[in-house]
Amino acid sequence: MNLYFDLFWTFAKIGVCTFGGGYAMLPILQRELVEKRNWTTEGELSDYFAIGQCTPGIIAVNTATFVGHKLRGALGGVAATLGLVFPCLVIIMLIAAFLQNFAELPVVVHAFNGVRACVCALILSSVLKLRKSTVVDLPTAVVFAVVAVLAVVGNFVSFPTGTTLAAVMGFVTSPIVLVVFAGVAGLCIRAAKGGGKA
Amino acid sequence: MIYLQFFFEFFKAGLFAIGGGLATIPFLTDIGSRTGWFTSGDLANMIAISESTPGPMGVNMATYVGFHTGSLTGGAVGGIFGGIVATLGLVCPSIIVILIVAGFLKKFRESRGVDAVFYGIRPASTALITAALVEVCAIALVNTGAAFGTVDFFHWKAILLAVAVFVCLQVKPLKKLHPIVFIAASAVIGIVFQF
């Protein structure tokens, strides 16, 4: 089959299976792209998520463009992205036109509460898989721990606004700063190791 | 031409919102208050629907806002056109920026320096996803309306379901199932047991 169409179709399926933000896409991406099609690897997926978080746009779209580009260049990136958004367009328009109170329907509320619980378990399972290929030694374990703690603190702890502490914490817990820090740490660790051998 | 304005406004949101779909909310609020296309009440409704339908939230919200606003001036056709234009506007900056970054990566990914950078970035990426997971769990499994320590503080049914799904994902024949099977089953369980 034409690979452009295959990209479009695969990402359309991924779009339909994703509930929530870009992270909810991870379990589906692992299944469809890594396990079923061998289009990419676990490690590359984590690269895409990292870059997707520091570059403009929403993570899900950034990841789709990345995978498409890897397989078929610029047009592949466009095909994958259009595939991802296509089912959303159709579904949302149907709901917007006919079911204005969709989100308040009891059936939808109950179903979605079930889905949310399920997505927690799916993401946890995906993260554990991802850790095997990304946290490979002591230095990477340290990077993982530091970034995880800072990111969770950034999400949950609110510091009094206007204070220096809030400004500092806001800065060091932002994803971009964390990813840049991790990249620099990677360089330093490798350099130190290389230096030790030489 | 209002559709050109749609494209431009959502292009800006796509260009400046960095991160997940939630990052686009402040930009949408801003669009609403500046243009009067939708009220904050409309936006809250649109966010709720975007969260409970398939597809990445950011894309859903762009489609919804575009459809809603387009249909006010152009009826059903205007709505469809508005939804498409807004969504394309949102994804355009991503496509452009990522294609540039991906092209660069393809050239230099094998270099030792870039490889060292990604050696550090990969665990950080996993950590950020872990943090997002904690947030998702807090929303799905904890009742923030109740006081900590009370029985109502946890959504017990949701926790039970999450644990059950996780256990299934570790067991040999079941973990081969497609994630959507678990999602669909959980939706049914949610309806039957009134989550």
Short mmCIF file of C-alpha atoms in Angstrom, two decimals:
data_model
loop_
_atom_site.label_atom_id
_atom_site.label_comp_id
_atom_site.label_asym_id
_atom_site.label_seq_id
_atom_site.Cartn_x
_atom_site.Cartn_y
_atom_site.Cartn_z
CA MET A 1 0.00 0.00 0.00
CA ASN A 2 1.06 3.59 -0.57
CA LEU A 3 3.09 4.57 2.48
CA TYR A 4 1.65 8.10 2.59
CA PHE A 5 -1.83 6.67 2.86
CA ASP A 6 -0.58 4.12 5.36
CA LEU A 7 0.83 6.96 7.50
CA PHE A 8 -2.42 8.91 7.24
CA TRP A 9 -4.51 5.87 8.14
CA THR A 10 -2.30 4.74 11.02
CA PHE A 11 -2.33 8.18 12.62
CA ALA A 12 -6.06 8.50 12.06
CA LYS A 13 -6.42 5.30 14.11
CA ILE A 14 -4.07 6.69 16.74
CA GLY A 15 -6.16 9.89 16.85
CA VAL A 16 -9.34 7.91 17.49
CA CYS A 17 -7.70 5.83 20.24
CA THR A 18 -6.27 8.82 22.13
CA PHE A 19 -8.29 10.17 25.05
CA GLY A 20 -6.78 13.20 26.80
CA GLY A 21 -3.56 15.02 26.07
CA GLY A 22 -0.54 13.97 24.07
CA TYR A 23 0.65 11.68 26.84
CA ALA A 24 -2.41 9.49 26.48
CA MET A 25 -1.12 8.82 22.98
CA LEU A 26 2.01 7.07 24.25
CA PRO A 27 0.51 3.59 24.84
CA ILE A 28 -1.10 3.65 21.39
CA LEU A 29 2.10 4.89 19.74
CA GLN A 30 4.11 2.11 21.38
CA ARG A 31 1.67 -0.48 20.14
CA GLU A 32 1.06 0.82 16.60
CA LEU A 33 4.47 2.26 15.70
CA VAL A 34 7.02 0.27 17.72
CA GLU A 35 5.49 -3.17 18.24
CA LYS A 36 3.26 -3.63 15.20
CA ARG A 37 5.02 -1.70 12.44
CA ASN A 38 8.63 -1.23 13.53
CA TRP A 39 8.48 2.33 12.24
CA THR A 40 10.36 3.70 15.22
CA THR A 41 11.91 2.62 18.55
CA GLU A 42 11.04 3.28 22.19
CA GLY A 43 14.13 5.47 22.52
CA GLU A 44 13.21 7.55 19.48
CA LEU A 45 9.67 7.99 20.81
CA SER A 46 11.09 9.50 24.00
CA ASP A 47 13.27 11.80 21.85
CA TYR A 48 10.16 12.97 20.01
CA PHE A 49 8.25 13.59 23.22
CA ALA A 50 11.16 15.53 24.69
CA ILE A 51 11.52 17.74 21.61
CA GLY A 52 7.75 17.99 21.25
CA GLN A 53 7.59 19.54 24.70
CA CYS A 54 10.16 22.25 24.00
CA THR A 55 8.97 23.25 20.56
CA PRO A 56 5.85 25.19 19.58
CA GLY A 57 2.61 23.31 19.18
CA ILE A 58 0.90 20.49 21.00
CA ILE A 59 2.90 17.34 21.70
CA ALA A 60 0.63 14.95 19.84
CA VAL A 61 0.95 16.86 16.56
CA ASN A 62 4.70 17.30 16.98
CA THR A 63 5.16 13.56 17.50
CA ALA A 64 3.06 12.69 14.45
CA THR A 65 5.06 15.08 12.26
CA PHE A 66 8.30 13.56 13.55
CA VAL A 67 7.35 9.97 12.78
CA GLY A 68 6.00 10.88 9.35
CA HIS A 69 9.16 12.78 8.53
CA LYS A 70 11.34 9.88 9.61
CA LEU A 71 9.58 7.51 7.20
CA ARG A 72 8.84 9.69 4.20
CA GLY A 73 10.33 13.15 4.63
CA ALA A 74 8.35 16.40 4.74
CA LEU A 75 5.28 15.06 2.91
CA GLY A 76 5.21 12.08 5.24
CA GLY A 77 5.15 14.48 8.20
CA VAL A 78 2.20 16.33 6.69
CA ALA A 79 0.35 13.07 5.88
CA ALA A 80 0.78 11.76 9.44
CA THR A 81 -0.39 15.04 10.99
CA LEU A 82 -3.42 15.32 8.74
CA GLY A 83 -4.25 11.73 9.61
CA LEU A 84 -4.06 12.50 13.30
CA VAL A 85 -6.41 15.48 13.13
CA PHE A 86 -8.87 14.05 10.60
CA PRO A 87 -11.02 11.93 12.96
CA CYS A 88 -11.02 14.75 15.53
CA LEU A 89 -12.43 17.10 12.92
CA VAL A 90 -15.26 14.74 12.06
CA ILE A 91 -16.13 13.72 15.62
CA ILE A 92 -15.99 17.22 17.12
CA MET A 93 -18.05 18.74 14.33
CA LEU A 94 -20.74 16.10 14.69
CA ILE A 95 -20.89 16.68 18.44
CA ALA A 96 -20.79 20.46 18.08
CA ALA A 97 -23.64 20.34 15.59
CA PHE A 98 -25.94 17.85 17.29
CA LEU A 99 -24.94 17.28 20.92
CA GLN A 100 -24.25 20.61 22.55
CA ASN A 101 -24.69 19.10 26.02
CA PHE A 102 -22.53 16.05 25.21
CA ALA A 103 -20.15 16.54 28.15
CA GLU A 104 -23.05 16.64 30.64
CA LEU A 105 -24.83 13.47 29.50
CA PRO A 106 -24.66 11.02 32.43
CA VAL A 107 -23.64 8.18 30.13
CA VAL A 108 -20.71 10.21 28.83
CA VAL A 109 -19.64 11.29 32.33
CA HIS A 110 -19.64 7.70 33.63
CA ALA A 111 -17.94 6.30 30.54
CA PHE A 112 -15.29 8.97 30.60
CA ASN A 113 -14.56 8.47 34.31
CA GLY A 114 -13.93 4.81 33.49
CA VAL A 115 -11.72 5.75 30.53
CA ARG A 116 -9.68 8.14 32.65
CA ALA A 117 -8.93 5.44 35.21
CA CYS A 118 -7.93 3.09 32.41
CA VAL A 119 -5.66 5.71 30.82
CA CYS A 120 -3.77 6.02 34.14
CA ALA A 121 -2.95 2.31 34.03
CA LEU A 122 -2.05 2.41 30.32
CA ILE A 123 0.33 5.35 30.75
CA LEU A 124 1.92 3.76 33.83
CA SER A 125 2.54 0.58 31.89
CA SER A 126 4.00 2.60 28.98
CA VAL A 127 6.26 4.62 31.24
CA LEU A 128 7.66 1.44 32.78
CA LYS A 129 8.45 0.15 29.27
CA LEU A 130 9.97 3.47 28.29
CA ARG A 131 12.18 3.50 31.36
CA LYS A 132 13.87 0.29 30.30
CA SER A 133 15.25 1.95 27.17
CA THR A 134 15.90 5.44 28.58
CA VAL A 135 17.12 4.93 32.16
CA VAL A 136 20.09 2.72 31.41
CA ASP A 137 22.67 3.47 34.08
CA LEU A 138 23.29 5.47 37.26
CA PRO A 139 23.70 8.92 35.66
CA THR A 140 20.49 8.56 33.65
CA ALA A 141 18.72 7.35 36.81
CA VAL A 142 19.84 10.52 38.58
CA VAL A 143 18.64 12.72 35.70
CA PHE A 144 15.31 10.87 35.75
CA ALA A 145 14.87 11.35 39.51
CA VAL A 146 15.81 15.04 39.54
CA VAL A 147 13.58 15.93 36.59
CA ALA A 148 10.66 13.86 37.88
CA VAL A 149 10.76 15.50 41.33
CA LEU A 150 11.07 19.03 39.90
CA ALA A 151 8.28 18.46 37.37
CA VAL A 152 5.91 17.02 40.00
CA VAL A 153 6.69 19.90 42.36
CA GLY A 154 6.05 22.32 39.49
CA ASN A 155 2.67 20.71 38.82
CA PHE A 156 1.41 20.45 42.36
CA VAL A 157 3.07 22.95 44.65
CA SER A 158 2.00 26.56 44.29
CA PHE A 159 4.36 29.14 45.66
CA PRO A 160 3.13 32.57 46.76
CA THR A 161 2.95 34.62 43.56
CA GLY A 162 5.21 37.60 43.13
CA THR A 163 7.97 36.23 45.35
CA THR A 164 11.47 35.40 44.15
CA LEU A 165 10.93 31.79 45.19
CA ALA A 166 7.90 31.48 42.90
CA ALA A 167 9.84 32.98 40.00
CA VAL A 168 12.80 30.68 40.55
CA MET A 169 10.65 27.57 40.96
CA GLY A 170 8.55 28.52 37.94
CA PHE A 171 11.74 28.69 35.91
CA VAL A 172 13.43 25.49 37.08
CA THR A 173 10.26 23.40 36.80
CA SER A 174 9.33 24.40 33.25
CA PRO A 175 9.70 21.51 30.78
CA ILE A 176 11.96 23.46 28.43
CA VAL A 177 14.44 24.31 31.17
CA LEU A 178 14.38 20.71 32.42
CA VAL A 179 15.01 19.25 28.97
CA VAL A 180 17.84 21.71 28.26
CA PHE A 181 19.34 20.92 31.65
CA ALA A 182 19.16 17.20 30.90
CA GLY A 183 20.80 17.68 27.51
CA VAL A 184 23.67 19.63 29.07
CA ALA A 185 23.95 16.99 31.79
CA GLY A 186 24.16 14.30 29.10
CA LEU A 187 26.99 16.16 27.39
CA CYS A 188 28.88 16.63 30.66
CA ILE A 189 28.48 13.00 31.73
CA ARG A 190 29.66 11.65 28.38
CA ALA A 191 32.54 14.13 28.32
CA ALA A 192 33.59 13.13 31.84
CA LYS A 193 33.43 9.43 30.91
CA GLY A 194 35.33 10.00 27.64
CA GLY A 195 37.90 12.08 29.51
CA GLY A 196 38.34 9.30 32.03
CA LYS A 197 39.07 6.76 29.32
CA ALA A 198 41.47 9.00 27.39
CA MET B 1 -12.39 37.51 5.65
CA ILE B 2 -13.10 35.92 9.02
CA TYR B 3 -11.57 32.54 8.07
CA LEU B 4 -8.22 34.15 7.40
CA GLN B 5 -8.45 35.64 10.87
CA PHE B 6 -9.27 32.15 12.29
CA PHE B 7 -6.22 30.72 10.64
CA PHE B 8 -4.04 33.53 11.91
CA GLU B 9 -5.34 33.39 15.50
CA PHE B 10 -4.91 29.62 15.77
CA PHE B 11 -1.57 29.78 14.01
CA LYS B 12 -0.47 32.11 16.81
CA ALA B 13 -1.85 29.73 19.45
CA GLY B 14 0.02 26.84 17.82
CA LEU B 15 3.19 28.87 17.60
CA PHE B 16 3.28 30.15 21.15
CA ALA B 17 1.63 27.34 23.11
CA ILE B 18 4.45 25.02 24.08
CA GLY B 19 3.55 21.65 25.55
CA GLY B 20 0.30 19.73 25.69
CA GLY B 21 -3.19 20.81 24.73
CA LEU B 22 -3.69 22.44 28.12
CA ALA B 23 -1.05 24.97 27.16
CA THR B 24 -3.40 26.32 24.48
CA ILE B 25 -6.16 27.25 26.97
CA PRO B 26 -4.71 30.66 27.95
CA PHE B 27 -4.39 31.50 24.26
CA LEU B 28 -7.98 30.47 23.57
CA THR B 29 -9.17 32.58 26.52
CA ASP B 30 -7.29 35.49 25.03
CA ILE B 31 -8.80 34.93 21.57
CA GLY B 32 -12.29 34.83 23.08
CA SER B 33 -11.93 38.03 25.04
CA ARG B 34 -10.31 39.95 22.19
CA THR B 35 -12.60 38.92 19.36
CA GLY B 36 -15.85 38.15 21.17
CA TRP B 37 -16.17 34.94 19.12
CA PHE B 38 -17.04 32.94 22.24
CA THR B 39 -17.56 33.60 25.94
CA SER B 40 -15.59 32.00 28.76
CA GLY B 41 -18.69 29.87 29.44
CA ASP B 42 -18.62 28.60 25.84
CA LEU B 43 -14.94 27.85 26.26
CA ALA B 44 -15.49 25.84 29.45
CA ASN B 45 -18.08 23.74 27.61
CA MET B 46 -15.74 23.27 24.66
CA ILE B 47 -12.89 22.18 26.94
CA ALA B 48 -15.15 19.64 28.65
CA ILE B 49 -16.17 18.16 25.31
CA SER B 50 -12.59 18.15 24.01
CA GLU B 51 -11.55 16.18 27.08
CA SER B 52 -14.22 13.54 26.76
CA THR B 53 -13.91 12.80 23.04
CA PRO B 54 -11.19 10.90 21.19
CA GLY B 55 -8.24 12.82 19.84
CA PRO B 56 -5.64 15.12 21.35
CA MET B 57 -7.29 17.88 23.39
CA GLY B 58 -5.58 20.79 21.65
CA VAL B 59 -6.78 19.66 18.23
CA ASN B 60 -10.30 19.06 19.52
CA MET B 61 -10.48 22.52 21.04
CA ALA B 62 -9.30 24.23 17.86
CA THR B 63 -11.85 22.30 15.80
CA TYR B 64 -14.63 23.10 18.24
CA VAL B 65 -13.86 26.79 18.54
CA GLY B 66 -13.54 27.09 14.76
CA PHE B 67 -16.80 25.24 14.15
CA HIS B 68 -18.69 27.15 16.84
CA THR B 69 -17.53 30.53 15.62
CA GLY B 70 -17.81 29.74 11.92
CA SER B 71 -21.38 28.49 12.26
CA LEU B 72 -22.43 31.76 13.91
CA THR B 73 -21.74 33.64 10.70
CA GLY B 74 -21.97 30.97 8.00
CA GLY B 75 -24.31 28.25 9.25
CA ALA B 76 -23.32 24.59 8.90
CA VAL B 77 -21.01 25.17 5.94
CA GLY B 78 -19.32 28.07 7.69
CA GLY B 79 -18.88 25.88 10.77
CA ILE B 80 -17.24 23.06 8.88
CA PHE B 81 -14.98 25.46 7.05
CA GLY B 82 -14.15 27.29 10.30
CA GLY B 83 -13.30 24.04 12.09
CA ILE B 84 -10.97 22.94 9.32
CA VAL B 85 -9.26 26.32 9.00
CA ALA B 86 -8.75 26.69 12.77
CA THR B 87 -7.31 23.18 13.08
CA LEU B 88 -4.94 23.67 10.15
CA GLY B 89 -3.87 26.98 11.66
CA LEU B 90 -3.08 25.25 14.95
CA VAL B 91 -0.99 22.45 13.43
CA CYS B 92 0.87 24.54 10.83
CA PRO B 93 3.55 25.96 13.15
CA SER B 94 4.16 22.46 14.57
CA ILE B 95 4.64 20.99 11.13
CA ILE B 96 7.02 23.73 10.04
CA VAL B 97 9.11 23.76 13.22
CA ILE B 98 9.26 19.98 13.60
CA LEU B 99 10.20 19.42 9.95
CA ILE B 100 13.13 21.81 10.43
CA VAL B 101 14.19 20.14 13.70
CA ALA B 102 13.72 16.65 12.25
CA GLY B 103 15.80 17.51 9.19
CA PHE B 104 18.55 18.81 11.44
CA LEU B 105 18.37 15.71 13.65
CA LYS B 106 18.59 13.35 10.69
CA LYS B 107 21.88 14.99 9.71
CA PHE B 108 23.45 15.20 13.13
CA ARG B 109 21.83 12.45 15.20
CA GLU B 110 24.82 10.16 14.71
CA SER B 111 27.33 12.75 15.87
CA ARG B 112 28.79 12.05 19.30
CA GLY B 113 27.81 15.42 20.74
CA VAL B 114 24.13 15.14 19.76
CA ASP B 115 24.05 11.57 20.93
CA ALA B 116 25.42 12.66 24.32
CA VAL B 117 22.72 15.34 24.57
CA PHE B 118 20.00 12.76 23.90
CA TYR B 119 21.57 10.35 26.35
CA GLY B 120 20.63 12.97 28.98
CA ILE B 121 17.33 14.04 27.41
CA ARG B 122 15.79 10.57 27.17
CA PRO B 123 15.51 9.93 30.92
CA ALA B 124 14.29 13.53 31.36
CA SER B 125 11.57 12.90 28.79
CA THR B 126 10.50 9.77 30.64
CA ALA B 127 10.50 11.78 33.87
CA LEU B 128 8.26 14.47 32.36
CA ILE B 129 5.82 11.80 31.20
CA THR B 130 5.92 10.32 34.70
CA ALA B 131 5.05 13.74 36.15
CA ALA B 132 2.17 14.04 33.70
CA LEU B 133 1.05 10.57 34.78
CA VAL B 134 0.97 11.71 38.41
CA GLU B 135 -1.21 14.63 37.37
CA VAL B 136 -3.55 12.44 35.33
CA CYS B 137 -3.86 10.01 38.27
CA ALA B 138 -4.61 12.86 40.67
CA ILE B 139 -7.47 13.99 38.44
CA ALA B 140 -8.87 10.52 37.76
CA LEU B 141 -8.41 8.81 41.10
CA VAL B 142 -8.65 11.53 43.74
CA ASN B 143 -11.70 13.55 44.69
CA THR B 144 -10.22 16.97 45.31
CA GLY B 145 -13.54 18.19 46.68
CA ALA B 146 -13.27 15.96 49.77
CA ALA B 147 -10.92 16.44 52.71
CA PHE B 148 -7.78 14.34 52.80
CA GLY B 149 -8.14 11.26 55.00
CA THR B 150 -11.89 10.88 54.53
CA VAL B 151 -13.30 7.85 52.73
CA ASP B 152 -14.56 10.06 49.91
CA PHE B 153 -11.09 11.41 49.19
CA PHE B 154 -10.37 8.57 46.77
CA HIS B 155 -12.47 7.46 43.82
CA TRP B 156 -12.38 3.85 44.98
CA LYS B 157 -14.12 2.40 41.94
CA ALA B 158 -11.71 4.22 39.61
CA ILE B 159 -8.69 3.04 41.61
CA LEU B 160 -9.93 -0.53 41.53
CA LEU B 161 -10.42 -0.33 37.78
CA ALA B 162 -6.98 1.25 37.21
CA VAL B 163 -5.31 -1.50 39.27
CA ALA B 164 -7.26 -4.19 37.42
CA VAL B 165 -6.25 -2.78 34.03
CA PHE B 166 -2.63 -2.49 35.13
CA VAL B 167 -2.58 -6.11 36.29
CA CYS B 168 -4.10 -7.22 32.98
CA LEU B 169 -1.38 -5.31 31.13
CA GLN B 170 1.29 -7.39 32.89
CA VAL B 171 -0.27 -10.81 32.18
CA LYS B 172 0.86 -12.69 29.07
CA PRO B 173 -2.19 -13.25 26.83
CA LEU B 174 -4.02 -10.09 27.91
CA LYS B 175 -1.17 -7.66 27.40
CA LYS B 176 -1.19 -8.49 23.68
CA LEU B 177 -4.59 -6.80 23.42
CA HIS B 178 -4.73 -3.38 21.78
CA PRO B 179 -4.98 -0.50 24.30
CA ILE B 180 -8.29 0.57 22.75
CA VAL B 181 -9.81 -2.73 23.97
CA PHE B 182 -9.02 -1.72 27.55
CA ILE B 183 -10.32 1.80 26.94
CA ALA B 184 -13.60 0.53 25.48
CA ALA B 185 -14.05 -2.04 28.27
CA SER B 186 -13.40 0.66 30.88
CA ALA B 187 -15.98 2.94 29.30
CA VAL B 188 -18.55 0.14 29.55
CA ILE B 189 -17.55 -0.61 33.15
CA GLY B 190 -17.82 3.11 33.91
CA ILE B 191 -21.36 3.20 32.58
CA VAL B 192 -22.51 -0.05 34.21
CA PHE B 193 -21.09 0.75 37.64
CA GLN B 194 -21.94 4.49 37.50
CA PHE B 195 -18.43 5.86 37.95
#
